[in-house]
PDB file of C-alpha atoms in Angstrom:
ATOM      1  CA  MET R 203      92.733  74.141 107.021  1.00  0.00           C
ATOM      2  CA  SER R 204      95.256  76.374 108.791  1.00  0.00           C
ATOM      3  CA  HIS R 205      97.920  78.560 107.202  1.00  0.00           C
ATOM      4  CA  SER R 206     100.421  75.735 107.691  1.00  0.00           C
ATOM      5  CA  ASP R 207      98.214  73.296 105.766  1.00  0.00           C
ATOM      6  CA  LYS R 208      99.054  72.914 102.108  1.00  0.00           C
ATOM      7  CA  ILE R 209      96.936  74.278  99.346  1.00  0.00           C
ATOM      8  CA  ASP R 210      97.137  72.668  95.961  1.00  0.00           C
ATOM      9  CA  GLU R 211      97.647  73.944  92.417  1.00  0.00           C
ATOM     10  CA  THR R 212      93.917  74.340  91.876  1.00  0.00           C
ATOM     11  CA  ASP R 213      93.582  76.479  95.015  1.00  0.00           C
ATOM     12  CA  LEU R 214      96.467  78.644  93.828  1.00  0.00           C
ATOM     13  CA  LYS R 215      94.833  79.059  90.426  1.00  0.00           C
ATOM     14  CA  ILE R 216      91.520  80.015  92.052  1.00  0.00           C
ATOM     15  CA  LEU R 217      93.293  82.571  94.258  1.00  0.00           C
ATOM     16  CA  THR R 218      95.085  84.024  91.225  1.00  0.00           C
ATOM     17  CA  LEU R 219      91.829  84.294  89.270  1.00  0.00           C
ATOM     18  CA  LEU R 220      89.920  85.888  92.163  1.00  0.00           C
ATOM     19  CA  GLN R 221      92.749  88.352  92.726  1.00  0.00           C
ATOM     20  CA  GLU R 222      92.553  89.236  89.035  1.00  0.00           C
ATOM     21  CA  ASN R 223      88.757  89.656  89.130  1.00  0.00           C
ATOM     22  CA  ALA R 224      86.736  88.834  92.240  1.00  0.00           C
ATOM     23  CA  ARG R 225      83.551  89.047  90.178  1.00  0.00           C
ATOM     24  CA  TYR R 226      84.310  86.149  87.857  1.00  0.00           C
ATOM     25  CA  PRO R 227      81.157  84.025  87.671  1.00  0.00           C
ATOM     26  CA  LEU R 228      81.514  80.646  89.358  1.00  0.00           C
ATOM     27  CA  LYS R 229      80.957  78.989  85.979  1.00  0.00           C
ATOM     28  CA  VAL R 230      83.976  80.827  84.491  1.00  0.00           C
ATOM     29  CA  LEU R 231      86.192  79.897  87.440  1.00  0.00           C
ATOM     30  CA  ALA R 232      85.076  76.269  87.145  1.00  0.00           C
ATOM     31  CA  GLU R 233      85.911  76.187  83.423  1.00  0.00           C
ATOM     32  CA  LYS R 234      89.349  77.722  84.007  1.00  0.00           C
ATOM     33  CA  VAL R 235      90.323  75.229  86.725  1.00  0.00           C
ATOM     34  CA  LYS R 236      88.502  72.287  85.111  1.00  0.00           C
ATOM     35  CA  LEU R 237      86.221  71.498  88.068  1.00  0.00           C
ATOM     36  CA  SER R 238      82.484  71.654  88.635  1.00  0.00           C
ATOM     37  CA  SER R 239      80.937  74.862  89.948  1.00  0.00           C
ATOM     38  CA  PRO R 240      79.976  73.226  93.291  1.00  0.00           C
ATOM     39  CA  ALA R 241      83.568  71.973  93.736  1.00  0.00           C
ATOM     40  CA  VAL R 242      84.960  75.462  93.082  1.00  0.00           C
ATOM     41  CA  SER R 243      82.391  76.995  95.435  1.00  0.00           C
ATOM     42  CA  ALA R 244      83.444  74.568  98.191  1.00  0.00           C
ATOM     43  CA  ARG R 245      87.116  75.405  97.622  1.00  0.00           C
ATOM     44  CA  ILE R 246      86.426  79.143  97.765  1.00  0.00           C
ATOM     45  CA  GLU R 247      84.479  78.728 100.998  1.00  0.00           C
ATOM     46  CA  ARG R 248      87.358  76.703 102.468  1.00  0.00           C
ATOM     47  CA  LEU R 249      89.888  79.379 101.366  1.00  0.00           C
ATOM     48  CA  GLU R 250      87.701  82.074 102.959  1.00  0.00           C
ATOM     49  CA  ASN R 251      87.268  80.141 106.223  1.00  0.00           C
ATOM     50  CA  SER R 252      90.981  79.412 106.448  1.00  0.00           C
ATOM     51  CA  GLY R 253      91.914  83.086 106.029  1.00  0.00           C
ATOM     52  CA  PHE R 254      93.546  82.920 102.593  1.00  0.00           C
ATOM     53  CA  ILE R 255      90.734  85.118 101.249  1.00  0.00           C
ATOM     54  CA  GLU R 256      90.108  88.029 103.605  1.00  0.00           C
ATOM     55  CA  GLY R 257      87.456  89.862 101.594  1.00  0.00           C
ATOM     56  CA  TYR R 258      86.278  91.197  98.267  1.00  0.00           C
ATOM     57  CA  HIS R 259      86.641  94.866  97.374  1.00  0.00           C
ATOM     58  CA  ALA R 260      85.917  97.299  94.572  1.00  0.00           C
ATOM     59  CA  THR R 261      88.786  99.533  93.461  1.00  0.00           C
ATOM     60  CA  LEU R 262      87.441 103.069  93.249  1.00  0.00           C
ATOM     61  CA  ASN R 263      88.805 106.078  91.384  1.00  0.00           C
ATOM     62  CA  HIS R 264      89.464 108.516  94.228  1.00  0.00           C
ATOM     63  CA  GLU R 265      90.000 111.456  91.851  1.00  0.00           C
ATOM     64  CA  LEU R 266      86.557 111.062  90.274  1.00  0.00           C
ATOM     65  CA  LEU R 267      85.150 111.044  93.811  1.00  0.00           C
ATOM     66  CA  GLY R 268      86.821 114.414  94.513  1.00  0.00           C
ATOM     67  CA  TYR R 269      89.887 113.205  96.426  1.00  0.00           C
ATOM     68  CA  HIS R 270      92.615 114.858  94.351  1.00  0.00           C
ATOM     69  CA  ILE R 271      95.338 114.751  97.013  1.00  0.00           C
ATOM     70  CA  VAL R 272      96.952 111.409  97.840  1.00  0.00           C
ATOM     71  CA  ALA R 273      99.833 111.454 100.299  1.00  0.00           C
ATOM     72  CA  PHE R 274     101.999 109.226 102.428  1.00  0.00           C
ATOM     73  CA  ILE R 275     102.601 110.461 105.964  1.00  0.00           C
ATOM     74  CA  ASN R 276     105.355 109.120 108.193  1.00  0.00           C
ATOM     75  CA  LEU R 277     104.844 109.586 111.924  1.00  0.00           C
ATOM     76  CA  SER R 278     107.293 109.003 114.753  1.00  0.00           C
ATOM     77  CA  LEU R 279     104.993 107.667 117.455  1.00  0.00           C
ATOM     78  CA  ASP R 280     106.066 107.090 121.039  1.00  0.00           C
ATOM     79  CA  PRO R 281     104.883 103.557 121.929  1.00  0.00           C
ATOM     80  CA  LYS R 282     103.131 105.016 124.995  1.00  0.00           C
ATOM     81  CA  GLU R 283     100.866 106.970 122.619  1.00  0.00           C
ATOM     82  CA  LYS R 284      99.578 103.849 120.796  1.00  0.00           C
ATOM     83  CA  PRO R 285      96.476 103.348 123.016  1.00  0.00           C
ATOM     84  CA  GLU R 286      95.301 106.866 122.113  1.00  0.00           C
ATOM     85  CA  PHE R 287      96.626 106.880 118.533  1.00  0.00           C
ATOM     86  CA  TYR R 288      95.022 103.663 117.226  1.00  0.00           C
ATOM     87  CA  PRO R 289      91.406 104.644 118.022  1.00  0.00           C
ATOM     88  CA  PHE R 290      92.087 108.153 116.651  1.00  0.00           C
ATOM     89  CA  ILE R 291      93.474 106.874 113.335  1.00  0.00           C
ATOM     90  CA  GLU R 292      90.742 104.225 112.916  1.00  0.00           C
ATOM     91  CA  ASP R 293      88.146 107.013 113.123  1.00  0.00           C
ATOM     92  CA  CYS R 294      89.808 109.028 110.309  1.00  0.00           C
ATOM     93  CA  PRO R 295      87.988 108.134 107.078  1.00  0.00           C
ATOM     94  CA  ASN R 296      90.646 109.828 104.930  1.00  0.00           C
ATOM     95  CA  VAL R 297      93.268 107.338 106.150  1.00  0.00           C
ATOM     96  CA  VAL R 298      93.033 104.473 103.678  1.00  0.00           C
ATOM     97  CA  GLU R 299      95.964 102.533 105.140  1.00  0.00           C
ATOM     98  CA  CYS R 300      98.094 102.710 108.281  1.00  0.00           C
ATOM     99  CA  SER R 301     101.053 100.439 108.968  1.00  0.00           C
ATOM    100  CA  CYS R 302     103.541 100.123 111.811  1.00  0.00           C
ATOM    101  CA  VAL R 303     106.966 100.175 110.103  1.00  0.00           C
ATOM    102  CA  THR R 304     110.696 100.071 110.771  1.00  0.00           C
ATOM    103  CA  GLY R 305     113.057 102.977 110.188  1.00  0.00           C
ATOM    104  CA  ASN R 306     113.189 106.562 111.375  1.00  0.00           C
ATOM    105  CA  PHE R 307     109.394 106.703 111.668  1.00  0.00           C
ATOM    106  CA  SER R 308     107.143 104.130 113.300  1.00  0.00           C
ATOM    107  CA  MET R 309     103.888 104.678 111.377  1.00  0.00           C
ATOM    108  CA  LEU R 310     103.228 105.019 107.645  1.00  0.00           C
ATOM    109  CA  MET R 311      99.814 106.202 106.487  1.00  0.00           C
ATOM    110  CA  LYS R 312      98.290 106.544 103.049  1.00  0.00           C
ATOM    111  CA  VAL R 313      95.680 109.295 102.979  1.00  0.00           C
ATOM    112  CA  CYS R 314      93.298 110.854 100.435  1.00  0.00           C
ATOM    113  CA  PHE R 315      91.961 114.415 100.741  1.00  0.00           C
ATOM    114  CA  GLU R 316      89.993 116.812  98.602  1.00  0.00           C
ATOM    115  CA  SER R 317      92.497 119.649  99.129  1.00  0.00           C
ATOM    116  CA  THR R 318      95.933 120.463 100.481  1.00  0.00           C
ATOM    117  CA  GLN R 319      94.212 122.588 103.143  1.00  0.00           C
ATOM    118  CA  GLU R 320      92.418 119.509 104.488  1.00  0.00           C
ATOM    119  CA  LEU R 321      95.681 117.535 104.388  1.00  0.00           C
ATOM    120  CA  ASP R 322      97.450 120.336 106.280  1.00  0.00           C
ATOM    121  CA  SER R 323      94.720 120.378 108.937  1.00  0.00           C
ATOM    122  CA  PHE R 324      94.977 116.604 109.364  1.00  0.00           C
ATOM    123  CA  ILE R 325      98.776 116.771 109.695  1.00  0.00           C
ATOM    124  CA  GLY R 326      98.301 119.379 112.426  1.00  0.00           C
ATOM    125  CA  LYS R 327      96.115 116.927 114.358  1.00  0.00           C
ATOM    126  CA  LEU R 328      98.636 114.120 113.821  1.00  0.00           C
ATOM    127  CA  GLN R 329     101.530 116.173 115.161  1.00  0.00           C
ATOM    128  CA  LYS R 330     100.173 115.931 118.701  1.00  0.00           C
ATOM    129  CA  PHE R 331     101.347 112.298 118.490  1.00  0.00           C
ATOM    130  CA  GLY R 332     104.840 113.025 117.127  1.00  0.00           C
ATOM    131  CA  ASN R 333     106.896 114.395 114.241  1.00  0.00           C
ATOM    132  CA  THR R 334     105.648 113.841 110.708  1.00  0.00           C
ATOM    133  CA  GLU R 335     107.094 113.765 107.218  1.00  0.00           C
ATOM    134  CA  THR R 336     104.721 113.927 104.255  1.00  0.00           C
ATOM    135  CA  GLN R 337     105.075 113.041 100.588  1.00  0.00           C
ATOM    136  CA  ILE R 338     102.318 114.091  98.198  1.00  0.00           C
ATOM    137  CA  VAL R 339     101.796 111.694  95.293  1.00  0.00           C
ATOM    138  CA  PHE R 340     102.149 113.194  91.796  1.00  0.00           C
ATOM    139  CA  SER R 341     101.397 109.973  89.925  1.00  0.00           C
ATOM    140  CA  THR R 342     101.182 106.239  90.514  1.00  0.00           C
ATOM    141  CA  ASN R 343     102.835 104.085  87.867  1.00  0.00           C
ATOM    142  CA  VAL R 344     101.902 100.779  89.505  1.00  0.00           C
ATOM    143  CA  LYS R 345      98.380 100.798  90.932  1.00  0.00           C
ATOM    144  CA  PRO R 346      97.566  98.686  93.995  1.00  0.00           C
ATOM    145  CA  ARG R 347      97.512  95.057  92.938  1.00  0.00           C
ATOM    146  CA  GLY R 348      97.684  91.584  94.350  1.00  0.00           C
ATOM    147  CA  VAL R 349     100.766  89.500  94.885  1.00  0.00           C
ATOM    148  CA  LYS R 350     102.095  86.949  92.431  1.00  0.00           C
ATOM    149  CA  ILE R 351     100.939  83.499  93.408  1.00  0.00           C
ATOM    150  CA  GLY R 352     103.404  80.877  92.286  1.00  0.00           C
ATOM    151  CA  THR R 353     102.447  77.543  90.861  1.00  0.00           C
ATOM    152  CA  LYS R 354     104.610  74.502  90.246  1.00  0.00           C
ATOM    153  CA  ASN R 355     104.339  74.841  86.477  1.00  0.00           C
ATOM    154  CA  GLU R 356     105.952  78.288  86.359  1.00  0.00           C
TER     155      GLU R 356
END
């Protein structure tokens, strides 16, 4: 199955359920989609192999782990710097997300640090690649979540 192949209503329901809770027991998923456990297992394997499911992750509380500072950093990166920048940013464990974006800046990073001093030090290292603009998060009203998966009955 490739991305252009169609997935059916049952696949969409399985994806919605797994996005809601990736630890649902196979038996629960099977009951919810009215199939046998082996049939659901085969569908999940197919969805994984086709790239619809990229992985399974635990959502951790960064504050309880000591990371009290969450920030978004915009960086204007000269395209010639990308070969040096990408390996640098991949080796930064405090960068939890980095995206190439449109607009006045070319990179947007989400970072978590234990202190503003550590954030400041990191920004100093980033500035060798270009100008930055940083927003520190005060609160998050909508936590990271999955996308709405439409079904024909909605």
